[in-house]
GROMACS .gro file of C-alpha atoms in nm:
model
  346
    1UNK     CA    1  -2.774  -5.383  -3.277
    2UNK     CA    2  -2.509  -5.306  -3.037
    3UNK     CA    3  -2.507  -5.594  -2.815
    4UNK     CA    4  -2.172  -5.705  -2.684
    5UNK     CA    5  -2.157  -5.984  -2.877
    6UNK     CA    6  -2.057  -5.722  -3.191
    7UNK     CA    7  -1.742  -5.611  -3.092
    8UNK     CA    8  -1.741  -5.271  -3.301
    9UNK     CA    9  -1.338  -5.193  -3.387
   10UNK     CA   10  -1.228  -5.018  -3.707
   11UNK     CA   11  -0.920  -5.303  -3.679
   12UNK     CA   12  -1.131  -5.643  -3.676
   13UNK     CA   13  -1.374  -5.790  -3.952
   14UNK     CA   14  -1.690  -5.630  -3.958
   15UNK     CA   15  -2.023  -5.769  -4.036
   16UNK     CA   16  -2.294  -5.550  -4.275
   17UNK     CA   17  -2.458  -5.455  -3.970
   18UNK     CA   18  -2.136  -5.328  -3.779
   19UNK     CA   19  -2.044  -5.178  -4.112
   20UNK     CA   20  -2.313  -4.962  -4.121
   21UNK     CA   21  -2.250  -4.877  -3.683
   22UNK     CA   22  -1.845  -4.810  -3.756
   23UNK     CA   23  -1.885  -4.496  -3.886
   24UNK     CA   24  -2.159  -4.365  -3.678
   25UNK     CA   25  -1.867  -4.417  -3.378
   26UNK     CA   26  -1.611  -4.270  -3.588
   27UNK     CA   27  -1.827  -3.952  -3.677
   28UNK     CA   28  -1.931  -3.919  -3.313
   29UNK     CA   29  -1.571  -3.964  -3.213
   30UNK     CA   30  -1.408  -3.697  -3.413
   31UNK     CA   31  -1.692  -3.469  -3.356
   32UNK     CA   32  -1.621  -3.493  -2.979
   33UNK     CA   33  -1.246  -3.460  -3.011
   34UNK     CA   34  -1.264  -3.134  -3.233
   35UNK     CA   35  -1.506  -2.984  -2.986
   36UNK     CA   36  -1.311  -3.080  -2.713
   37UNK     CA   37  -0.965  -2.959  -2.889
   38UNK     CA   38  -1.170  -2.627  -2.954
   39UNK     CA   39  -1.309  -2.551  -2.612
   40UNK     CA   40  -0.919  -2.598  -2.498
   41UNK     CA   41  -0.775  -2.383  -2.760
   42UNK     CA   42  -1.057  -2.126  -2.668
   43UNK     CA   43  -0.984  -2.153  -2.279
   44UNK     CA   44  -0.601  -2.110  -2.374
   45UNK     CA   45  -0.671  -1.801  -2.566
   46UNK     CA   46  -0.897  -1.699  -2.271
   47UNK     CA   47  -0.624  -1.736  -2.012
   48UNK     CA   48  -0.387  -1.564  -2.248
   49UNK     CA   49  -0.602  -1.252  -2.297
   50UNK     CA   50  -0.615  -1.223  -1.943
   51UNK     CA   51  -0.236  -1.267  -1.849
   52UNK     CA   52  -0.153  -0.976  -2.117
   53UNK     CA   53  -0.452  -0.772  -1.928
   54UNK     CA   54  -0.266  -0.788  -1.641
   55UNK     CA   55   0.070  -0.742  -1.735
   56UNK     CA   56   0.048  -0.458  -1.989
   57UNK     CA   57  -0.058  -0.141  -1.778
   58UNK     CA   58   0.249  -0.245  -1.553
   59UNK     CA   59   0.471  -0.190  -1.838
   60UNK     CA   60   0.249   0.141  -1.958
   61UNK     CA   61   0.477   0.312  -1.632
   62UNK     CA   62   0.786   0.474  -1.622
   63UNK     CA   63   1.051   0.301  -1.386
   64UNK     CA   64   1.173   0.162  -1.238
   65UNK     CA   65   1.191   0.373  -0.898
   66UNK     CA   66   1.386   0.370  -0.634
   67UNK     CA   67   1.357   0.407  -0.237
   68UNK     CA   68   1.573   0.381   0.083
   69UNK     CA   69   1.447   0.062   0.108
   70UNK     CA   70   1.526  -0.046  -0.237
   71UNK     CA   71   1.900   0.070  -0.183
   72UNK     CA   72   1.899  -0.168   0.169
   73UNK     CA   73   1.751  -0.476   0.017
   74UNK     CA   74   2.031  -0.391  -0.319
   75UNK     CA   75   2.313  -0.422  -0.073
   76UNK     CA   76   2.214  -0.673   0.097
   77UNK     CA   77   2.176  -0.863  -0.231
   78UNK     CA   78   2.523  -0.736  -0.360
   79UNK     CA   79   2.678  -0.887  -0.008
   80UNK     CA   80   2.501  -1.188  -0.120
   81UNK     CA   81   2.657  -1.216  -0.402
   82UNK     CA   82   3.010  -1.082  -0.345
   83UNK     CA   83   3.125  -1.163   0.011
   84UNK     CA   84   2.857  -1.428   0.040
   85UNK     CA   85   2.711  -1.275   0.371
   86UNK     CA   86   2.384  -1.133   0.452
   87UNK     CA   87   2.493  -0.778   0.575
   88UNK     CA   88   2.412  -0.427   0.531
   89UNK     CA   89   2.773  -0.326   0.583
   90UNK     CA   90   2.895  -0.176   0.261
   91UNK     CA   91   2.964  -0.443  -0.047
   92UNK     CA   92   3.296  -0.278  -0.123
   93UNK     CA   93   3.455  -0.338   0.218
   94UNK     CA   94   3.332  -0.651   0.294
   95UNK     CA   95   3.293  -0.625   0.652
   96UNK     CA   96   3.004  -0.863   0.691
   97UNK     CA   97   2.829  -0.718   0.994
   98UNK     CA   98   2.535  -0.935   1.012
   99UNK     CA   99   2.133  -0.785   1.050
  100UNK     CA  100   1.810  -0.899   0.993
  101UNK     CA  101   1.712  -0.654   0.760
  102UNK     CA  102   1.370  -0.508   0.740
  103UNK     CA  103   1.189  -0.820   0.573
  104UNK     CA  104   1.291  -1.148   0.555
  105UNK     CA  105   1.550  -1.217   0.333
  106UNK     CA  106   1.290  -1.366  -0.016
  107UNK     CA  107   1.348  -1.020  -0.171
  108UNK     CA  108   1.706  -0.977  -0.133
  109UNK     CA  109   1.751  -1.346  -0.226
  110UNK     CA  110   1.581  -1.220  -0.552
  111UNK     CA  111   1.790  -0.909  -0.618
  112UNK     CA  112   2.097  -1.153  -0.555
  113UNK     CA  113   1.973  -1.403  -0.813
  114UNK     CA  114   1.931  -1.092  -1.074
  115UNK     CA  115   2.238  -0.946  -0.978
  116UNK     CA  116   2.419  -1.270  -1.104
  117UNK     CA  117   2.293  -1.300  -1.434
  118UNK     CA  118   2.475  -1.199  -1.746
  119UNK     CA  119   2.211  -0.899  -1.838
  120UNK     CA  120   2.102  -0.749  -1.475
  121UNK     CA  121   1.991  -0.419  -1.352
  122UNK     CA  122   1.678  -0.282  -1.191
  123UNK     CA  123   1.450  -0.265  -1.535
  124UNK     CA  124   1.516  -0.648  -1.539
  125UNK     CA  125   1.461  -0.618  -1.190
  126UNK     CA  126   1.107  -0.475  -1.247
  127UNK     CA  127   1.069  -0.632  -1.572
  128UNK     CA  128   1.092  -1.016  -1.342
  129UNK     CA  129   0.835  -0.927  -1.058
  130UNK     CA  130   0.573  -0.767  -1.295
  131UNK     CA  131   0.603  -1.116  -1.509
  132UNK     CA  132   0.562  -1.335  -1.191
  133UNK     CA  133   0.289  -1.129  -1.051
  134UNK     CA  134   0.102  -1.144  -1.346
  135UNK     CA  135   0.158  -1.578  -1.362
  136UNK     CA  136   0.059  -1.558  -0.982
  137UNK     CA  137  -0.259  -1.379  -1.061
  138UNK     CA  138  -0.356  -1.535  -1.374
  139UNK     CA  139  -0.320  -1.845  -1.144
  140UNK     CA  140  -0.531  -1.741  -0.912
  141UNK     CA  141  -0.815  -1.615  -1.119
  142UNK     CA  142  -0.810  -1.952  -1.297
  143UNK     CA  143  -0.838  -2.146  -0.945
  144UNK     CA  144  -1.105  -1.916  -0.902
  145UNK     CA  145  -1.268  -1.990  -1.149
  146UNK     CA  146  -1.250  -2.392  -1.102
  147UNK     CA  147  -1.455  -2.326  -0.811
  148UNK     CA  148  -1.718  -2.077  -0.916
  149UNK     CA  149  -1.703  -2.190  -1.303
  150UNK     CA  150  -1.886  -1.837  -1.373
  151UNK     CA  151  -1.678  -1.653  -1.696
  152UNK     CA  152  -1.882  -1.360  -1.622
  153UNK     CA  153  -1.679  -1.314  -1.247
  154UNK     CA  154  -1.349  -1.448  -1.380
  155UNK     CA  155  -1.376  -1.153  -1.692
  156UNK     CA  156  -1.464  -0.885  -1.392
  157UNK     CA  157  -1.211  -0.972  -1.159
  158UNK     CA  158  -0.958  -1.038  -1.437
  159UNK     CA  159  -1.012  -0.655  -1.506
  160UNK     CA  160  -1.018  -0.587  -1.123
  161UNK     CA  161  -0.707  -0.721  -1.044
  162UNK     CA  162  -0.559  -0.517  -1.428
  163UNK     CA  163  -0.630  -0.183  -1.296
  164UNK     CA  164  -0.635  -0.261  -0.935
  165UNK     CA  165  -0.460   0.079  -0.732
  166UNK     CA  166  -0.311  -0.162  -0.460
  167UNK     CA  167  -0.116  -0.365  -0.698
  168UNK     CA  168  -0.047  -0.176  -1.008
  169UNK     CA  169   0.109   0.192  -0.807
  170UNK     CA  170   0.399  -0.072  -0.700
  171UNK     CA  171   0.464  -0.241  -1.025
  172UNK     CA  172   0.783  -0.005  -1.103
  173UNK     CA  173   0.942   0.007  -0.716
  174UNK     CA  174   1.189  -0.190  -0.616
  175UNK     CA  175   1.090  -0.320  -0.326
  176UNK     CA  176   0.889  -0.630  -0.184
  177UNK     CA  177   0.500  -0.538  -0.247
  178UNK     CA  178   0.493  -0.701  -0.605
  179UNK     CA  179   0.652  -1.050  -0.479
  180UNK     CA  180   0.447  -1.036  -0.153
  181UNK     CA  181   0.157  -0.968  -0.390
  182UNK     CA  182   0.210  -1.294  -0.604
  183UNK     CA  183   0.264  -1.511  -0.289
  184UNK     CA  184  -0.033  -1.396  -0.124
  185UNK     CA  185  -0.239  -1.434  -0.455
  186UNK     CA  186  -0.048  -1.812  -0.474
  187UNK     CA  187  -0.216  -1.888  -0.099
  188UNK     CA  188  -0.573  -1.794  -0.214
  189UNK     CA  189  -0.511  -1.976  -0.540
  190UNK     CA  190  -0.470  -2.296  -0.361
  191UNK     CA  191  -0.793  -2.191  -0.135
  192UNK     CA  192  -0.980  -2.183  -0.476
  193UNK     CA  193  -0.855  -2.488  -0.549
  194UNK     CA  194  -0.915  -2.700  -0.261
  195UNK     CA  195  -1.256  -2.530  -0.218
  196UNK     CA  196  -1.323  -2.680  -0.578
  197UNK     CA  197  -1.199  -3.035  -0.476
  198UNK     CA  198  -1.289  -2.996  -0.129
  199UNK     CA  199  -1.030  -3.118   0.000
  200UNK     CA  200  -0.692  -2.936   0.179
  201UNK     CA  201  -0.424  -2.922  -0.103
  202UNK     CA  202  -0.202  -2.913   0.206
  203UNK     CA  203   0.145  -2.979   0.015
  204UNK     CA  204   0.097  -2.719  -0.212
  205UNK     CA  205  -0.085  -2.434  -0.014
  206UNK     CA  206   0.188  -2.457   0.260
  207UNK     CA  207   0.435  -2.397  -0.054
  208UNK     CA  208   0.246  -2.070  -0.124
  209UNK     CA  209   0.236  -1.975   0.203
  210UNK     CA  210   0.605  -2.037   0.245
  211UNK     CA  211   0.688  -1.818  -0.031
  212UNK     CA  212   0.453  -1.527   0.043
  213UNK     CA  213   0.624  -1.542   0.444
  214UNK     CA  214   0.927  -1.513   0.228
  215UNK     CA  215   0.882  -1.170   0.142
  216UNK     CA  216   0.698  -0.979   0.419
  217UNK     CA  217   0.646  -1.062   0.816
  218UNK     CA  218   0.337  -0.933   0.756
  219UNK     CA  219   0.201  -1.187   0.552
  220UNK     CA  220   0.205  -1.475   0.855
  221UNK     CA  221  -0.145  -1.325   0.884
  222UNK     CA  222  -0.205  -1.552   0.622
  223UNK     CA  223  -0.218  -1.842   0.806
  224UNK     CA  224  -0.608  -1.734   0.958
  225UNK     CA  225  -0.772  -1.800   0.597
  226UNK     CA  226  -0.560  -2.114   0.593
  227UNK     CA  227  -0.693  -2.232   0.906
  228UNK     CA  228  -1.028  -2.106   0.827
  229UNK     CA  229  -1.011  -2.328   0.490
  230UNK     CA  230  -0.879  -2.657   0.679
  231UNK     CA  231  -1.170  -2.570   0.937
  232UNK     CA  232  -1.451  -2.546   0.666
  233UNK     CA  233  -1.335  -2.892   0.485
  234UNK     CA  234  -1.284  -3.084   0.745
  235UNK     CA  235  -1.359  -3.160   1.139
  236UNK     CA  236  -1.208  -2.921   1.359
  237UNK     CA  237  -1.005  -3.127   1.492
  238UNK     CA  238  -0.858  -3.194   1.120
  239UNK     CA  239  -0.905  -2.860   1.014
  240UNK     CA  240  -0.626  -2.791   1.317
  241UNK     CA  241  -0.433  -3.021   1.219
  242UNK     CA  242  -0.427  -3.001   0.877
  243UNK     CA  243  -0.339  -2.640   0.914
  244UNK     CA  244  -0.055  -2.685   1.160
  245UNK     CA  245   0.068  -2.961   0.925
  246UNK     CA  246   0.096  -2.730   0.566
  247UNK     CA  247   0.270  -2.471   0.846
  248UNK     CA  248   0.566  -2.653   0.876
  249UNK     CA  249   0.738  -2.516   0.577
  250UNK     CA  250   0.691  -2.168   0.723
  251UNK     CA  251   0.800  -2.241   1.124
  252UNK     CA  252   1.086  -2.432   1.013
  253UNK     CA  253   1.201  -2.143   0.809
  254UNK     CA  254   1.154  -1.885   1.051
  255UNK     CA  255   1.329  -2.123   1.310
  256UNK     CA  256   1.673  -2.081   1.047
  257UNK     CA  257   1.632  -1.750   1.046
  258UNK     CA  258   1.607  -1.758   1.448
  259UNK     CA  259   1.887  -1.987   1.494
  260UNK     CA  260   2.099  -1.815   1.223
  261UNK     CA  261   2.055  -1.455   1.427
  262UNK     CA  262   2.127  -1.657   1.761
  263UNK     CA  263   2.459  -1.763   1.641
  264UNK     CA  264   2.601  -1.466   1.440
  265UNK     CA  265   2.494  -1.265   1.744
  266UNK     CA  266   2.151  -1.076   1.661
  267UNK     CA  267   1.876  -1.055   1.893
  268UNK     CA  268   1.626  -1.362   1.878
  269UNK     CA  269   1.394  -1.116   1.687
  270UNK     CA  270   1.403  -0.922   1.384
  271UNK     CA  271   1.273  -0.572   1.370
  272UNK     CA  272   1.478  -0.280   1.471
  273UNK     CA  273   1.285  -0.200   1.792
  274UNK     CA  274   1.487  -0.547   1.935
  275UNK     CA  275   1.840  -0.339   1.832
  276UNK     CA  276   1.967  -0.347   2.251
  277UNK     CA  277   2.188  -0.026   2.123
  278UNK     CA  278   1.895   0.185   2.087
  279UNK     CA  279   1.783   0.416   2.439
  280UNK     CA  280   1.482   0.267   2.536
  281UNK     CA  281   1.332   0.679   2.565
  282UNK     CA  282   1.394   0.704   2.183
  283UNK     CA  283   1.226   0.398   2.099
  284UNK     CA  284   0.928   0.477   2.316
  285UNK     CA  285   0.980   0.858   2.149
  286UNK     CA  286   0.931   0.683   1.791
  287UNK     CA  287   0.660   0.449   1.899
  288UNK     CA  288   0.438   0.711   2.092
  289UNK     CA  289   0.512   0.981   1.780
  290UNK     CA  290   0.436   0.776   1.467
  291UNK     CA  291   0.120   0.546   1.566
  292UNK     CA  292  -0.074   0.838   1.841
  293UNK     CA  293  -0.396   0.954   1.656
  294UNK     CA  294  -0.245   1.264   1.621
  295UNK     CA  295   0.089   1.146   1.423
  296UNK     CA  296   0.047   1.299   1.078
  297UNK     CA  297  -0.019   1.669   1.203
  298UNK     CA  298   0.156   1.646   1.541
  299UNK     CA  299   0.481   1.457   1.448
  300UNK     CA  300   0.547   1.289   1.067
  301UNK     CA  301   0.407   1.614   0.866
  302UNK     CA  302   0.622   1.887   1.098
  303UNK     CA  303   0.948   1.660   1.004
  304UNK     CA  304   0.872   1.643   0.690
  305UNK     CA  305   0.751   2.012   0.566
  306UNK     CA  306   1.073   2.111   0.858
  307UNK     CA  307   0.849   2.251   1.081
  308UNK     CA  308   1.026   2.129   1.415
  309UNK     CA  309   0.900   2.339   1.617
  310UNK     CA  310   0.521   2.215   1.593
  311UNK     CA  311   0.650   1.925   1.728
  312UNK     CA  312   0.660   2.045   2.104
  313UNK     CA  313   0.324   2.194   2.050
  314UNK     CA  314   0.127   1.911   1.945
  315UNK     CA  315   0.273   1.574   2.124
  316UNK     CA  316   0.176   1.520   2.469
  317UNK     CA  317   0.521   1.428   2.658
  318UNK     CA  318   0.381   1.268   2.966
  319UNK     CA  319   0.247   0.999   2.803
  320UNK     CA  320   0.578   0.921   2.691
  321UNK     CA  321   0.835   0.739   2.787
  322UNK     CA  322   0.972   0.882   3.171
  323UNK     CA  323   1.316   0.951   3.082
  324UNK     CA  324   1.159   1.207   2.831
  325UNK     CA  325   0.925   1.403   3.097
  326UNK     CA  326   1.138   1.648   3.205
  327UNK     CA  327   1.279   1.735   2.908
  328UNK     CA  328   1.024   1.891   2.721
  329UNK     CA  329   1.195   2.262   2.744
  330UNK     CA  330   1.569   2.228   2.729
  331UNK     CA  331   1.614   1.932   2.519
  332UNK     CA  332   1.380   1.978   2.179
  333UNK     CA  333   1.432   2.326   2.214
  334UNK     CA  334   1.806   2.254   2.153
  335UNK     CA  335   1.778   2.011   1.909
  336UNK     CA  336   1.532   2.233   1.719
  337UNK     CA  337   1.791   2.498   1.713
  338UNK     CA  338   2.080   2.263   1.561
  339UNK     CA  339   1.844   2.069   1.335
  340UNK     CA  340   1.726   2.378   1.152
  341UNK     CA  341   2.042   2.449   1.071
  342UNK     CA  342   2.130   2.139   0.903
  343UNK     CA  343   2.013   2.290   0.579
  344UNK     CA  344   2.286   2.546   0.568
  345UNK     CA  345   2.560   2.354   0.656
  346UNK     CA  346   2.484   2.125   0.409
   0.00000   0.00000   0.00000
């Protein structure tokens, strides 16, 4: 009955046997494309539902809000795109001193970019990163799910990731924890996804990776999931090298930066504990003062409640720097006195 020999095609003669097979194929063929076509329209609604879960209590907020750090990365971005420098020297002048800011220069590149359009400001600003984060995440949670192919845990960590503290307090600031956010949910995305193929989707995980460096130092850290991914797939000896391969993008980028700061005259470094103009007492003075144990109530909470002079109380001089030993008498006690009065002068 359905031998070869009985070539069965709605085109060709047909014999009263194949007559009465046609339409069994052509019932079983448009009963598998309309359940196909509705398990995609379902997923699509699925993924759509959970985009709009994500990006609607970051537009429930107020914004968007500004900090110090929003107003450095802003003129470095206006520098960008008016004297076509990357400076912190004011826009106006146009004196082009170079730095290396605080972060690498992703975020400002992204204020620049916004700064140029027709319609700009910081709700657009805001408005941008909240949309990309939620892409990046939806991403991720569908990559995810590839791999673990459990609705159940995609629906839970779909509402996780909504309402998640860590993410959603920074939706309205201008600053780089949204973006860092999306690129570090783009690196685990590609995880997902190789873990579901396993294989090492080395082109584009060392994409992600690139873009989430782009954003934050911090973020390098990335690179020990990476390697524990290439590790897990592969022979150790691939895992290495597959892992120092997708790196590329991201040591080639930092060597630009390097290269750039060597020949515009910045120290080999970023960070402003490499600036050669700052006393090497004062540095140690900031280190020893904001990471001790005893930081918060000795040193950051005295500064900022004005309480100066809890500051010689609580911190332990000798284990700072020498050059501030001896100085624990005459020198705080006289900038105490001329700090405190900074109020009323103002």
């Amino acid at each position: 009955f359905f031998s070869s020999r009985r070539r069965h095609t709605r085109y060709g003669t047909v014999t009263g046997v194949q007559t009465c097979a046609l339409p069994i194929y052509q019932m079983t063929g448009t009963a598998s494309q309309q359940a196909s076509s509705s398990r995609w329209k379902g997923n699509i609604l699925f993924w759509a539902l959970t985009f709009f879960l994500i990006l609607a209590p970051r537009l429930f907020f107020d914004g968007p809000y500004l900090t110090p750090d929003s107003h450095f990365f802003q003129k470095i971005a206006s520098n960008l795109v008016n004297n076509h420098c990357y400076s912190l020297s004011n826009p106006a002048v146009g004196e082009c001193e170079p730095t290396w800011g605080s972060q690498p220069p992703g975020y400002p590149l992204f204020l620049a970019f916004v700064e140029s359009l027709p319609t700009n400001g910081f709700e657009l600003v805001v408005l941008i990163q909240v949309f990309l984060y939620s892409v990046a995440a939806t991403y991720a949670l569908w990559c995810a799910f590839c791999w673990h192919k459990n609705k159940l845990i995609a629906i839970i960590t779909a509402f996780l990731m909504a309402i998640s503290p860590t993410t959603i307090a920074w939706s309205q600031f201008v600053l780089t924890e949204t973006l860092a956010a999306a690129g570090c949910l783009l690196v685990f995305a590609e995880i997902f996804r190789s873990l579901a193929r396993q294989q090492v989707r080395t082109r584009q995980l060392g994409l992600a990776f690139l873009i989430a460096v782009a954003f934050r130092w911090d973020l390098i850290w990335l690179f020990v999931p990476i390697l524990v991914l290439a590790v897990s797939l592969n022979r150790w000896q691939d895992g290495i090298r597959n892992a120092v391969i997708l790196s590329v993008p991201v040591a080639a980028f930092i060597g630009l930066l390097i290269f750039r700061a060597v020949v515009v005259g910045l120290p080999p470094t970023p960070g402003i504990l490499s600036d050669p103009s700052l006393p090497t007492g004062i540095v140690a003075y900031w280190k020893k003062g904001a990471i001790t144990q005893e930081a918060t109530s000795g040193f950051l909470w005295p500064i900022w409640s004005g309480r100066y002079g809890k500051i010689e109380k609580n911190l332990n001089f000798d284990a700072f720097h020498p050059e501030f030993k001896d100085r624990k008498s005459t020198r705080l006690n006289s900038s105490h006195s001329s700090v405190s009065r900074m109020p009323s002068s103002a």
